[in-house]
Amino acid sequence: MNDFPSTFHAAVQRMFDVRDQVVVVTGAASGLGLAMAEIMAECGARVVLTDVNPAALEGAANRLRNAGLQAFSMELDVASAEQVDRVFERIEREHGAINTVFANAGIGTGGNLWSKEGKLESFSRDDWKKVIAINLEGVFWTMQAAARAMRPRRAGSIIVTASTAGLRAEPIVGYAYIAAKAAVVNLVRQAALDLAPFGVRVNAIAPGPFNTNIGGPGPRPAHVVEAFHRTVPLGRWAEPHEIQGLALFLASPAASFVTGGVYAIDGGALALSQCDAQDLEQDQWSE
Ligand SMILES: NC(=O)c1ccc[n+]([C@@H]2O[C@H](COP(=O)([O-])OP(=O)(O)OC[C@H]3O[C@@H](n4cnc5c(N)ncnc54)[C@H](O)[C@@H]3O)[C@@H](O)[C@H]2O)c1
């Protein structure tokens, strides 16, 4: 293999220098949040992992610390605005000015169009409230706390984990999830306008299917796996580490002119004009 040209390392360091940034990640104990925390820490940032699940959070932070990385943990339920404010204040007290926030925590509760309970007239109101409280309100509380920290210092990057399901209908996920993800996409655009004069950038990542714990741990039902294979041009699910390049880019000087954007990372799924019509065939629905 050829050696890197002598300019390679200096160029990469200049573009992606996040050393000693203070980074906060919500929902960092698993999946995409953990992958984002890991790449930021590997590149030299001080990363505060936060999550509602204390045992998983400690395990994740310990793994990063054992690898010699600057990783800290604080329990946080993003559905509580008061907790979000308290934790952000504590992070600033203990670690200094916050540079980057990944508003990533989210759940996938609720039936989808393939199930009876996922139909419009029967979608559970409890599931609706639960998902909106975390996937929409939790993101908003997190963005507010981030803006409070960043606007006075006239610098910072806020990165929201949205979804391809916020950019189109997707029968495989539920009403509350679709609504929350569409809402956060527009929250990102509005916040980008609000904060641009202060040098704070706000962007969204819109992942397609990634192998995480979002639908619960363990293997997914075969028909779900197969549906994504058909509707993703690259023909597979992504692994969490595949989010890391985009996450690092949006947090880094390489993205200095990037704000108000929504970046799909979906194996080409959104390039299809709509989901495969087979996904809507009645005989696939459980009655
Ligand atoms: N995996 C995918 O295919 C996919 C696709 C598009 C978008 N997303 C989004 O990515 C984000 C991360 O999900 P993931 O796939 O890594 O799932 P995951 O279940 O592996 O990780 C989510 C983490 O969020 C935490 N969490 C849940 N509720 C919380 C709360 N109230 N406060 C704080 N933390 C909470 C969980 O404990 C968990 O550690 C979510 O916003 C999800 O909607 C995932």
GROMACS .gro file of C-alpha atoms and ligand atoms in nm:
model
  331
    1MET     CA    1   0.000   0.000   0.000
    2ASN     CA    2   0.123   0.350  -0.083
    3ASP     CA    3   0.221   0.575   0.205
    4PHE     CA    4   0.010   0.880   0.268
    5PRO     CA    5   0.152   1.193   0.105
    6SER     CA    6   0.348   1.404   0.353
    7THR     CA    7   0.068   1.665   0.359
    8PHE     CA    8  -0.206   1.415   0.448
    9HIS     CA    9  -0.198   1.425   0.827
   10ALA     CA   10  -0.167   1.803   0.850
   11ALA     CA   11  -0.460   1.852   0.611
   12VAL     CA   12  -0.683   1.606   0.797
   13GLN     CA   13  -0.588   1.754   1.133
   14ARG     CA   14  -0.669   2.106   1.016
   15MET     CA   15  -1.009   2.009   0.878
   16PHE     CA   16  -1.123   1.779   1.156
   17ASP     CA   17  -0.956   1.926   1.462
   18VAL     CA   18  -1.201   1.874   1.751
   19ARG     CA   19  -0.934   1.831   2.017
   20ASP     CA   20  -1.049   1.947   2.361
   21GLN     CA   21  -1.393   2.044   2.236
   22VAL     CA   22  -1.651   1.986   2.510
   23VAL     CA   23  -1.911   1.762   2.349
   24VAL     CA   24  -2.246   1.649   2.489
   25VAL     CA   25  -2.431   1.350   2.344
   26THR     CA   26  -2.784   1.251   2.449
   27GLY     CA   27  -2.888   0.888   2.419
   28ALA     CA   28  -2.519   0.799   2.423
   29ALA     CA   29  -2.536   0.458   2.590
   30SER     CA   30  -2.618   0.271   2.272
   31GLY     CA   31  -2.635   0.274   1.893
   32LEU     CA   32  -2.579   0.598   1.704
   33GLY     CA   33  -2.522   0.815   2.013
   34LEU     CA   34  -2.249   0.584   2.137
   35ALA     CA   35  -2.086   0.581   1.790
   36MET     CA   36  -2.091   0.962   1.782
   37ALA     CA   37  -1.946   0.985   2.134
   38GLU     CA   38  -1.677   0.736   2.042
   39ILE     CA   39  -1.551   0.913   1.727
   40MET     CA   40  -1.548   1.252   1.898
   41ALA     CA   41  -1.351   1.109   2.192
   42GLU     CA   42  -1.115   0.922   1.960
   43CYS     CA   43  -1.040   1.253   1.788
   44GLY     CA   44  -0.948   1.415   2.119
   45ALA     CA   45  -1.272   1.577   2.239
   46ARG     CA   46  -1.389   1.573   2.603
   47VAL     CA   47  -1.718   1.390   2.566
   48VAL     CA   48  -2.001   1.387   2.818
   49LEU     CA   49  -2.220   1.087   2.748
   50THR     CA   50  -2.576   1.125   2.879
   51ASP     CA   51  -2.857   0.871   2.882
   52VAL     CA   52  -3.170   0.772   3.074
   53ASN     CA   53  -3.033   0.419   3.129
   54PRO     CA   54  -2.767   0.450   3.402
   55ALA     CA   55  -2.629   0.095   3.381
   56ALA     CA   56  -2.580   0.103   3.003
   57LEU     CA   57  -2.441   0.456   3.030
   58GLU     CA   58  -2.175   0.357   3.284
   59GLY     CA   59  -2.078   0.056   3.072
   60ALA     CA   60  -2.040   0.271   2.761
   61ALA     CA   61  -1.844   0.549   2.933
   62ASN     CA   62  -1.618   0.294   3.104
   63ARG     CA   63  -1.537   0.127   2.773
   64LEU     CA   64  -1.430   0.460   2.626
   65ARG     CA   65  -1.230   0.555   2.938
   66ASN     CA   66  -1.057   0.216   2.936
   67ALA     CA   67  -0.945   0.294   2.583
   68GLY     CA   68  -0.773   0.605   2.721
   69LEU     CA   69  -1.036   0.851   2.596
   70GLN     CA   70  -1.180   1.158   2.771
   71ALA     CA   71  -1.530   1.026   2.843
   72PHE     CA   72  -1.761   1.130   3.126
   73SER     CA   73  -2.117   1.028   3.206
   74MET     CA   74  -2.425   1.198   3.345
   75GLU     CA   75  -2.768   1.041   3.373
   76LEU     CA   76  -3.028   1.243   3.183
   77ASP     CA   77  -3.387   1.190   3.075
   78VAL     CA   78  -3.435   1.438   2.790
   79ALA     CA   79  -3.812   1.430   2.839
   80SER     CA   80  -3.759   1.645   3.150
   81ALA     CA   81  -3.677   2.005   3.057
   82GLU     CA   82  -3.566   2.073   3.416
   83GLN     CA   83  -3.321   1.781   3.409
   84VAL     CA   84  -3.181   1.893   3.074
   85ASP     CA   85  -3.120   2.245   3.210
   86ARG     CA   86  -2.962   2.111   3.530
   87VAL     CA   87  -2.732   1.869   3.350
   88PHE     CA   88  -2.616   2.129   3.096
   89GLU     CA   89  -2.540   2.377   3.377
   90ARG     CA   90  -2.344   2.108   3.558
   91ILE     CA   91  -2.149   2.017   3.244
   92GLU     CA   92  -2.047   2.381   3.195
   93ARG     CA   93  -1.944   2.407   3.561
   94GLU     CA   94  -1.739   2.088   3.552
   95HIS     CA   95  -1.602   2.089   3.196
   96GLY     CA   96  -1.621   2.446   3.067
   97ALA     CA   97  -1.786   2.593   2.758
   98ILE     CA   98  -1.985   2.343   2.553
   99ASN     CA   99  -1.877   2.337   2.185
  100THR     CA  100  -2.090   2.063   2.029
  101VAL     CA  101  -2.420   1.902   2.124
  102PHE     CA  102  -2.564   1.591   1.963
  103ALA     CA  103  -2.940   1.592   2.035
  104ASN     CA  104  -2.972   1.225   1.955
  105ALA     CA  105  -3.186   1.044   2.216
  106GLY     CA  106  -3.494   0.883   2.066
  107ILE     CA  107  -3.729   0.584   2.088
  108GLY     CA  108  -3.930   0.392   1.831
  109THR     CA  109  -4.239   0.299   2.036
  110GLY     CA  110  -4.579   0.246   1.873
  111GLY     CA  111  -4.736   0.030   1.604
  112ASN     CA  112  -4.664   0.085   1.236
  113LEU     CA  113  -4.884   0.066   0.927
  114TRP     CA  114  -4.829  -0.309   0.910
  115SER     CA  115  -5.012  -0.364   1.238
  116LYS     CA  116  -5.371  -0.305   1.345
  117GLU     CA  117  -5.264  -0.095   1.643
  118GLY     CA  118  -5.056   0.125   1.415
  119LYS     CA  119  -5.352   0.241   1.206
  120LEU     CA  120  -5.455   0.606   1.237
  121GLU     CA  121  -5.778   0.543   1.426
  122SER     CA  122  -5.621   0.302   1.677
  123PHE     CA  123  -5.273   0.448   1.736
  124SER     CA  124  -5.219   0.450   2.114
  125ARG     CA  125  -5.237   0.794   2.271
  126ASP     CA  126  -4.992   0.682   2.540
  127ASP     CA  127  -4.741   0.584   2.273
  128TRP     CA  128  -4.802   0.916   2.096
  129LYS     CA  129  -4.729   1.111   2.417
  130LYS     CA  130  -4.423   0.901   2.502
  131VAL     CA  131  -4.262   0.942   2.160
  132ILE     CA  132  -4.341   1.313   2.131
  133ALA     CA  133  -4.204   1.374   2.484
  134ILE     CA  134  -3.867   1.222   2.393
  135ASN     CA  135  -3.822   1.252   2.014
  136LEU     CA  136  -3.965   1.604   1.978
  137GLU     CA  137  -3.983   1.779   2.315
  138GLY     CA  138  -3.660   1.617   2.435
  139VAL     CA  139  -3.481   1.745   2.126
  140PHE     CA  140  -3.627   2.093   2.177
  141TRP     CA  141  -3.522   2.109   2.544
  142THR     CA  142  -3.174   1.993   2.443
  143MET     CA  143  -3.149   2.253   2.165
  144GLN     CA  144  -3.262   2.525   2.407
  145ALA     CA  145  -2.997   2.433   2.663
  146ALA     CA  146  -2.735   2.417   2.388
  147ALA     CA  147  -2.834   2.761   2.256
  148ARG     CA  148  -2.816   2.909   2.605
  149ALA     CA  149  -2.460   2.782   2.632
  150MET     CA  150  -2.348   2.877   2.280
  151ARG     CA  151  -2.515   3.206   2.181
  152PRO     CA  152  -2.329   3.425   2.432
  153ARG     CA  153  -1.997   3.277   2.318
  154ARG     CA  154  -2.085   3.317   1.952
  155ALA     CA  155  -1.972   2.964   1.859
  156GLY     CA  156  -2.094   2.608   1.862
  157SER     CA  157  -2.253   2.325   1.668
  158ILE     CA  158  -2.585   2.155   1.736
  159ILE     CA  159  -2.650   1.828   1.555
  160VAL     CA  160  -2.993   1.665   1.574
  161THR     CA  161  -3.057   1.302   1.487
  162ALA     CA  162  -3.369   1.315   1.269
  163SER     CA  163  -3.457   1.029   1.028
  164THR     CA  164  -3.550   0.957   0.670
  165ALA     CA  165  -3.891   0.906   0.833
  166GLY     CA  166  -3.900   1.282   0.896
  167LEU     CA  167  -3.868   1.352   0.526
  168ARG     CA  168  -4.133   1.121   0.382
  169ALA     CA  169  -4.398   0.870   0.488
  170GLU     CA  170  -4.255   0.534   0.598
  171PRO     CA  171  -4.506   0.252   0.663
  172ILE     CA  172  -4.255   0.065   0.875
  173VAL     CA  173  -4.254   0.325   1.155
  174GLY     CA  174  -4.542   0.470   1.356
  175TYR     CA  175  -4.736   0.795   1.342
  176ALA     CA  176  -4.574   0.956   1.646
  177TYR     CA  177  -4.223   0.881   1.521
  178ILE     CA  178  -4.297   1.020   1.173
  179ALA     CA  179  -4.448   1.337   1.320
  180ALA     CA  180  -4.167   1.397   1.570
  181LYS     CA  181  -3.892   1.345   1.314
  182ALA     CA  182  -4.057   1.578   1.061
  183ALA     CA  183  -4.093   1.838   1.336
  184VAL     CA  184  -3.729   1.826   1.441
  185VAL     CA  185  -3.619   1.878   1.082
  186ASN     CA  186  -3.801   2.210   1.076
  187LEU     CA  187  -3.686   2.298   1.429
  188VAL     CA  188  -3.332   2.264   1.298
  189ARG     CA  189  -3.399   2.502   1.009
  190GLN     CA  190  -3.561   2.763   1.236
  191ALA     CA  191  -3.284   2.738   1.496
  192ALA     CA  192  -3.021   2.769   1.221
  193LEU     CA  193  -3.172   3.106   1.122
  194ASP     CA  194  -3.200   3.217   1.483
  195LEU     CA  195  -2.840   3.129   1.571
  196ALA     CA  196  -2.656   3.200   1.244
  197PRO     CA  197  -2.584   3.566   1.334
  198PHE     CA  198  -2.411   3.433   1.646
  199GLY     CA  199  -2.190   3.184   1.463
  200VAL     CA  200  -2.374   2.881   1.602
  201ARG     CA  201  -2.443   2.612   1.341
  202VAL     CA  202  -2.744   2.380   1.356
  203ASN     CA  203  -2.783   2.073   1.135
  204ALA     CA  204  -2.973   1.746   1.119
  205ILE     CA  205  -2.862   1.397   1.032
  206ALA     CA  206  -3.133   1.182   0.870
  207PRO     CA  207  -3.032   0.817   0.905
  208GLY     CA  208  -3.192   0.530   0.720
  209PRO     CA  209  -3.187   0.183   0.880
  210PHE     CA  210  -2.899   0.126   1.124
  211ASN     CA  211  -2.841  -0.185   1.333
  212THR     CA  212  -2.898  -0.047   1.684
  213ASN     CA  213  -3.123  -0.132   1.978
  214ILE     CA  214  -3.402   0.103   1.874
  215GLY     CA  215  -3.666  -0.164   1.814
  216GLY     CA  216  -3.542  -0.354   2.122
  217PRO     CA  217  -3.227  -0.568   2.144
  218GLY     CA  218  -3.191  -0.888   1.943
  219PRO     CA  219  -3.268  -0.982   1.587
  220ARG     CA  220  -3.543  -0.799   1.397
  221PRO     CA  221  -3.834  -0.987   1.238
  222ALA     CA  222  -3.740  -1.125   0.897
  223HIS     CA  223  -4.010  -0.925   0.713
  224VAL     CA  224  -3.872  -0.598   0.857
  225VAL     CA  225  -3.516  -0.682   0.758
  226GLU     CA  226  -3.632  -0.784   0.413
  227ALA     CA  227  -3.841  -0.469   0.361
  228PHE     CA  228  -3.538  -0.251   0.425
  229HIS     CA  229  -3.325  -0.460   0.194
  230ARG     CA  230  -3.574  -0.389  -0.083
  231THR     CA  231  -3.607  -0.016  -0.014
  232VAL     CA  232  -3.240   0.065   0.043
  233PRO     CA  233  -3.045   0.075  -0.284
  234LEU     CA  234  -2.725  -0.038  -0.108
  235GLY     CA  235  -2.929  -0.342  -0.004
  236ARG     CA  236  -2.838  -0.365   0.363
  237TRP     CA  237  -2.864  -0.210   0.708
  238ALA     CA  238  -2.582   0.017   0.822
  239GLU     CA  239  -2.364  -0.042   1.126
  240PRO     CA  240  -2.348   0.237   1.388
  241HIS     CA  241  -1.986   0.327   1.308
  242GLU     CA  242  -2.102   0.434   0.961
  243ILE     CA  243  -2.257   0.748   1.116
  244GLN     CA  244  -1.920   0.861   1.251
  245GLY     CA  245  -1.779   1.039   0.945
  246LEU     CA  246  -2.083   1.264   0.907
  247ALA     CA  247  -2.104   1.329   1.281
  248LEU     CA  248  -1.737   1.429   1.300
  249PHE     CA  249  -1.768   1.644   0.987
  250LEU     CA  250  -2.064   1.844   1.124
  251ALA     CA  251  -1.883   1.906   1.453
  252SER     CA  252  -1.554   2.005   1.292
  253PRO     CA  253  -1.398   2.310   1.122
  254ALA     CA  254  -1.454   2.129   0.789
  255ALA     CA  255  -1.823   2.222   0.826
  256SER     CA  256  -1.762   2.590   0.907
  257PHE     CA  257  -2.007   2.707   0.636
  258VAL     CA  258  -2.264   2.432   0.695
  259THR     CA  259  -2.583   2.523   0.877
  260GLY     CA  260  -2.957   2.462   0.842
  261GLY     CA  261  -2.894   2.142   0.648
  262VAL     CA  262  -3.046   1.796   0.667
  263TYR     CA  263  -2.799   1.525   0.570
  264ALA     CA  264  -2.931   1.185   0.475
  265ILE     CA  265  -2.717   0.881   0.547
  266ASP     CA  266  -2.944   0.613   0.417
  267GLY     CA  267  -2.781   0.388   0.159
  268GLY     CA  268  -2.968   0.578  -0.112
  269ALA     CA  269  -3.318   0.520   0.030
  270LEU     CA  270  -3.438   0.876  -0.022
  271ALA     CA  271  -3.327   0.864  -0.383
  272LEU     CA  272  -3.623   0.637  -0.444
  273SER     CA  273  -3.926   0.857  -0.503
  274GLN     CA  274  -4.135   0.647  -0.267
  275CYS     CA  275  -4.123   0.327  -0.069
  276ASP     CA  276  -4.163   0.010  -0.263
  277ALA     CA  277  -4.535  -0.028  -0.334
  278GLN     CA  278  -4.517  -0.383  -0.197
  279ASP     CA  279  -4.477  -0.232   0.149
  280LEU     CA  280  -4.838  -0.122   0.130
  281GLU     CA  281  -4.984  -0.448   0.011
  282GLN     CA  282  -5.274  -0.549   0.233
  283ASP     CA  283  -5.169  -0.912   0.262
  284GLN     CA  284  -4.858  -0.815   0.456
  285TRP     CA  285  -5.060  -0.651   0.731
  286SER     CA  286  -5.148  -0.850   1.036
  287GLU     CA  287  -5.518  -0.825   1.106
  288LIG     N1  288  -3.137   0.295   1.415
  288LIG     C1  289  -3.199   0.348   1.312
  288LIG     O1  290  -3.227   0.279   1.213
  288LIG     C2  291  -3.237   0.494   1.313
  288LIG     C3  292  -3.282   0.552   1.194
  288LIG     C4  293  -3.316   0.687   1.193
  288LIG     C5  294  -3.305   0.761   1.309
  288LIG     N2  295  -3.263   0.702   1.424
  288LIG     C6  296  -3.254   0.786   1.544
  288LIG     O2  297  -3.127   0.772   1.602
  288LIG     C7  298  -3.135   0.809   1.740
  288LIG     C8  299  -3.060   0.706   1.822
  288LIG     O3  300  -3.130   0.583   1.815
  288LIG     P1  301  -3.056   0.442   1.799
  288LIG     O4  302  -3.102   0.382   1.673
  288LIG     O5  303  -2.911   0.457   1.826
  288LIG     O6  304  -3.129   0.360   1.915
  288LIG     P2  305  -3.075   0.291   2.049
  288LIG     O7  306  -3.198   0.239   2.115
  288LIG     O8  307  -2.965   0.198   2.019
  288LIG     O9  308  -3.017   0.413   2.133
  288LIG     C9  309  -3.100   0.512   2.187
  288LIG    C10  310  -3.049   0.556   2.323
  288LIG    O10  311  -3.134   0.661   2.370
  288LIG    C11  312  -3.160   0.638   2.508
  288LIG     N3  313  -3.285   0.703   2.548
  288LIG    C12  314  -3.413   0.661   2.529
  288LIG     N4  315  -3.499   0.745   2.588
  288LIG    C13  316  -3.424   0.844   2.644
  288LIG    C14  317  -3.455   0.960   2.718
  288LIG     N5  318  -3.581   0.988   2.751
  288LIG     N6  319  -3.353   1.040   2.758
  288LIG    C15  320  -3.225   1.009   2.728
  288LIG     N7  321  -3.190   0.899   2.661
  288LIG    C16  322  -3.288   0.818   2.618
  288LIG    C17  323  -3.167   0.488   2.522
  288LIG    O11  324  -3.147   0.447   2.658
  288LIG    C18  325  -3.056   0.442   2.428
  288LIG    O12  326  -2.932   0.433   2.495
  288LIG    C19  327  -3.282   0.822   1.771
  288LIG    O13  328  -3.321   0.957   1.771
  288LIG    C20  329  -3.349   0.749   1.655
  288LIG    O14  330  -3.480   0.792   1.633
  288LIG    C21  331  -3.228   0.570   1.428
   0.00000   0.00000   0.00000
